[in-house]
Amino acid sequence: KPGEQKRSKEPSSLQCMHLAVVACGDRLEETLIMLKSAVLFSNKRLCFHIFAEDSLKPEFEKKLKEWPPSYIKKFEYNIYPITFSVGNAQEWKKLFKPCAAQRLFLPVILKDVDSLLYVDTDVLFLRPIEDIWHILKEFNSTQLAAMAPEHEIPKIGWYSRFARHPYYGTTGVNSGVMLMNLTRIRSTQFKNSMIPSGLTWEEMLYPLYQKYKNYITWGDQDLLNIIFYFNPECLYVFPCQWNYRPDHCMYGSNCKGAEEEGVSILHGNRGVYHDDKQPTFKALYEVIRDFPFGDNLFQSLYYPLQSKFLDTVHTLCGRIPQVFLKQIEKTMKKVYENRVIVYLGANHRY
């Protein structure tokens, strides 16, 4: 019976850490490398929600099936078409980058999902997803989403210098890594600049876009900044090592958290995985892309990374290799220890 089937499925989705990504245009490889980094280091079950253009769906399915069974069993996935529930779909689709506005509609589409981590395709996990997932437990009673600041230094930040619309805090927030409690988002009435009473998330999106569309540069990220400007109590701000971008090192190191703990999530925006402007970012991307599943992490991932980093010391980001290596080294040690313990446990049963 349909009801019974749903009940048996529920526990797995409750135990799942839900990860959403939106892939359009030429973002297939980038998305697969991001998913690979998530699976490599996480110990808990993952549920991937991939929003993609129809033409990419068979490619995703083909590539994910090629992964080894030991990795495939760590996740389940769904691929969804690109859809916008309110307003003009063509307008939303063209906002900033192809399909980027899709993320604004996740609370409406994924009605059965309680909490979710949304990431851009150009993100790489350098530690287990469960580490950022724990931040959900730190939300107070009014917080329903978490993001990192767009910049650490207001005088060189984009929003503080150029924005022509309201934005959150002193430097705005970056939406490339966004943790969401979807249940809370769906049930909240949001303050806004359009009507005195509150609006639901879905009611607010299109009028907000209509009001500010001539003033926004970064599309959906700007809309999120406007929403949290009017509802600051709804946002939890996590530190920059959870959304580490070229801006954090290309003008000199300005992310204290990454200097202390190392980078937790790398966000290669500005296309840096695919050109030679920031070779440290490109090195990490290529090493994770080329890592053969099942190989020794230190031998086939960490050591090649160290040697690639030697070629980047002439750049400002390359001068601080420990920032990029610290967390990934820690994570690999943990993965290795877990495997050794499991292996020894299996061999010492009798």
CSV table of N, CA and C in Angstrom, one decimal, residues 22 83-86 92 95 99-109 118 147 175 178 180 182 185 201-202 204-206 208-209 216 218-225 227-228:
chain,number,residue,atom,x,y,z
A,22,VAL,N,21.8,23.1,-7.9
A,22,VAL,CA,21.1,23.4,-9.1
A,22,VAL,C,22.2,23.5,-10.2
A,83,THR,N,11.8,24.3,-12.0
A,83,THR,CA,10.5,24.8,-12.0
A,83,THR,C,10.4,26.0,-11.0
A,84,PHE,N,9.5,26.9,-11.4
A,84,PHE,CA,9.3,28.1,-10.5
A,84,PHE,C,7.8,28.3,-10.3
A,85,SER,N,7.4,28.3,-9.0
A,85,SER,CA,6.0,28.2,-8.6
A,85,SER,C,5.2,29.5,-8.7
A,86,VAL,N,5.9,30.6,-8.7
A,86,VAL,CA,5.2,31.9,-8.8
A,86,VAL,C,5.9,32.8,-9.8
A,92,TRP,N,12.6,34.3,-14.1
A,92,TRP,CA,13.4,33.7,-13.0
A,92,TRP,C,14.6,32.9,-13.6
A,95,LEU,N,17.6,35.1,-14.4
A,95,LEU,CA,18.1,36.0,-13.3
A,95,LEU,C,19.5,35.6,-12.9
A,99,CYS,N,19.2,29.4,-14.2
A,99,CYS,CA,18.6,28.6,-13.2
A,99,CYS,C,18.9,28.9,-11.7
A,100,ALA,N,19.8,29.8,-11.4
A,100,ALA,CA,20.3,30.1,-10.1
A,100,ALA,C,19.1,30.4,-9.1
A,101,ALA,N,18.1,31.1,-9.6
A,101,ALA,CA,17.0,31.4,-8.8
A,101,ALA,C,16.2,30.2,-8.3
A,102,GLN,N,16.5,29.0,-8.9
A,102,GLN,CA,15.7,27.8,-8.4
A,102,GLN,C,15.9,27.6,-6.9
A,103,ARG,N,17.0,28.0,-6.3
A,103,ARG,CA,17.2,27.8,-4.9
A,103,ARG,C,16.2,28.5,-4.0
A,104,LEU,N,15.7,29.6,-4.5
A,104,LEU,CA,14.7,30.4,-3.8
A,104,LEU,C,13.4,29.5,-3.6
A,105,PHE,N,13.2,28.6,-4.4
A,105,PHE,CA,11.9,27.8,-4.4
A,105,PHE,C,12.0,26.4,-3.7
A,106,LEU,N,13.2,26.1,-3.2
A,106,LEU,CA,13.4,24.8,-2.5
A,106,LEU,C,12.4,24.6,-1.4
A,107,PRO,N,12.1,25.6,-0.5
A,107,PRO,CA,11.1,25.3,0.5
A,107,PRO,C,9.7,24.9,0.0
A,108,VAL,N,9.4,25.4,-1.2
A,108,VAL,CA,8.1,25.2,-1.8
A,108,VAL,C,8.1,23.8,-2.5
A,109,ILE,N,9.2,23.4,-3.1
A,109,ILE,CA,9.2,22.2,-3.9
A,109,ILE,C,9.5,21.0,-3.0
A,118,TYR,N,22.0,23.8,1.0
A,118,TYR,CA,22.1,24.1,-0.4
A,118,TYR,C,23.5,24.6,-0.7
A,147,MET,N,24.1,31.5,6.7
A,147,MET,CA,25.0,31.8,5.6
A,147,MET,C,26.2,32.5,6.2
A,175,SER,N,25.3,33.5,-0.7
A,175,SER,CA,24.3,32.4,-0.6
A,175,SER,C,24.9,31.1,-1.3
A,178,MET,N,24.3,27.5,1.9
A,178,MET,CA,23.1,28.0,2.7
A,178,MET,C,22.4,26.8,3.4
A,180,MET,N,19.4,25.5,5.6
A,180,MET,CA,18.0,25.9,5.7
A,180,MET,C,17.1,25.0,6.6
A,182,LEU,N,13.7,24.2,6.4
A,182,LEU,CA,12.6,24.4,5.5
A,182,LEU,C,11.3,24.4,6.2
A,185,ILE,N,10.9,27.9,7.5
A,185,ILE,CA,10.7,28.8,6.4
A,185,ILE,C,9.3,28.8,5.9
A,201,TRP,N,6.9,32.9,2.6
A,201,TRP,CA,8.1,32.9,1.7
A,201,TRP,C,7.7,32.9,0.3
A,202,GLU,N,6.7,32.1,-0.1
A,202,GLU,CA,6.3,32.0,-1.5
A,202,GLU,C,5.5,33.2,-1.9
A,204,MET,N,6.1,36.2,-1.0
A,204,MET,CA,7.0,37.3,-1.0
A,204,MET,C,7.9,37.4,-2.2
A,205,LEU,N,8.3,36.2,-2.8
A,205,LEU,CA,9.4,36.2,-3.7
A,205,LEU,C,9.1,37.0,-5.0
A,206,TYR,N,8.0,36.9,-5.6
A,206,TYR,CA,7.8,37.6,-6.9
A,206,TYR,C,7.6,39.1,-6.7
A,208,LEU,N,8.8,40.9,-4.4
A,208,LEU,CA,10.1,41.4,-4.0
A,208,LEU,C,11.0,41.6,-5.2
A,209,TYR,N,11.0,40.6,-6.0
A,209,TYR,CA,11.8,40.6,-7.3
A,209,TYR,C,11.3,41.8,-8.2
A,216,ILE,N,19.2,45.0,-8.6
A,216,ILE,CA,20.0,43.8,-8.2
A,216,ILE,C,21.0,43.4,-9.2
A,218,TRP,N,23.4,40.5,-8.3
A,218,TRP,CA,23.7,39.1,-8.1
A,218,TRP,C,22.5,38.2,-7.9
A,219,GLY,N,21.4,38.7,-8.6
A,219,GLY,CA,20.2,37.8,-8.7
A,219,GLY,C,19.6,37.4,-7.3
A,220,ASP,N,19.5,36.0,-7.2
A,220,ASP,CA,18.8,35.5,-6.0
A,220,ASP,C,19.6,35.8,-4.7
A,221,GLN,N,20.9,35.9,-4.8
A,221,GLN,CA,21.7,36.3,-3.6
A,221,GLN,C,21.2,37.6,-3.1
A,222,ASP,N,21.0,38.6,-4.0
A,222,ASP,CA,20.6,39.9,-3.6
A,222,ASP,C,19.2,39.8,-2.9
A,223,LEU,N,18.3,39.0,-3.5
A,223,LEU,CA,16.9,38.8,-2.9
A,223,LEU,C,17.0,38.3,-1.5
A,224,LEU,N,17.9,37.3,-1.3
A,224,LEU,CA,18.1,36.8,0.0
A,224,LEU,C,18.6,37.8,1.0
A,225,ASN,N,19.5,38.7,0.5
A,225,ASN,CA,20.0,39.7,1.4
A,225,ASN,C,18.9,40.7,1.7
A,227,ILE,N,15.7,40.0,1.9
A,227,ILE,CA,14.8,39.3,2.9
A,227,ILE,C,15.4,39.4,4.3
A,228,PHE,N,16.7,39.1,4.4
A,228,PHE,CA,17.3,39.0,5.8
A,228,PHE,C,17.6,40.4,6.3
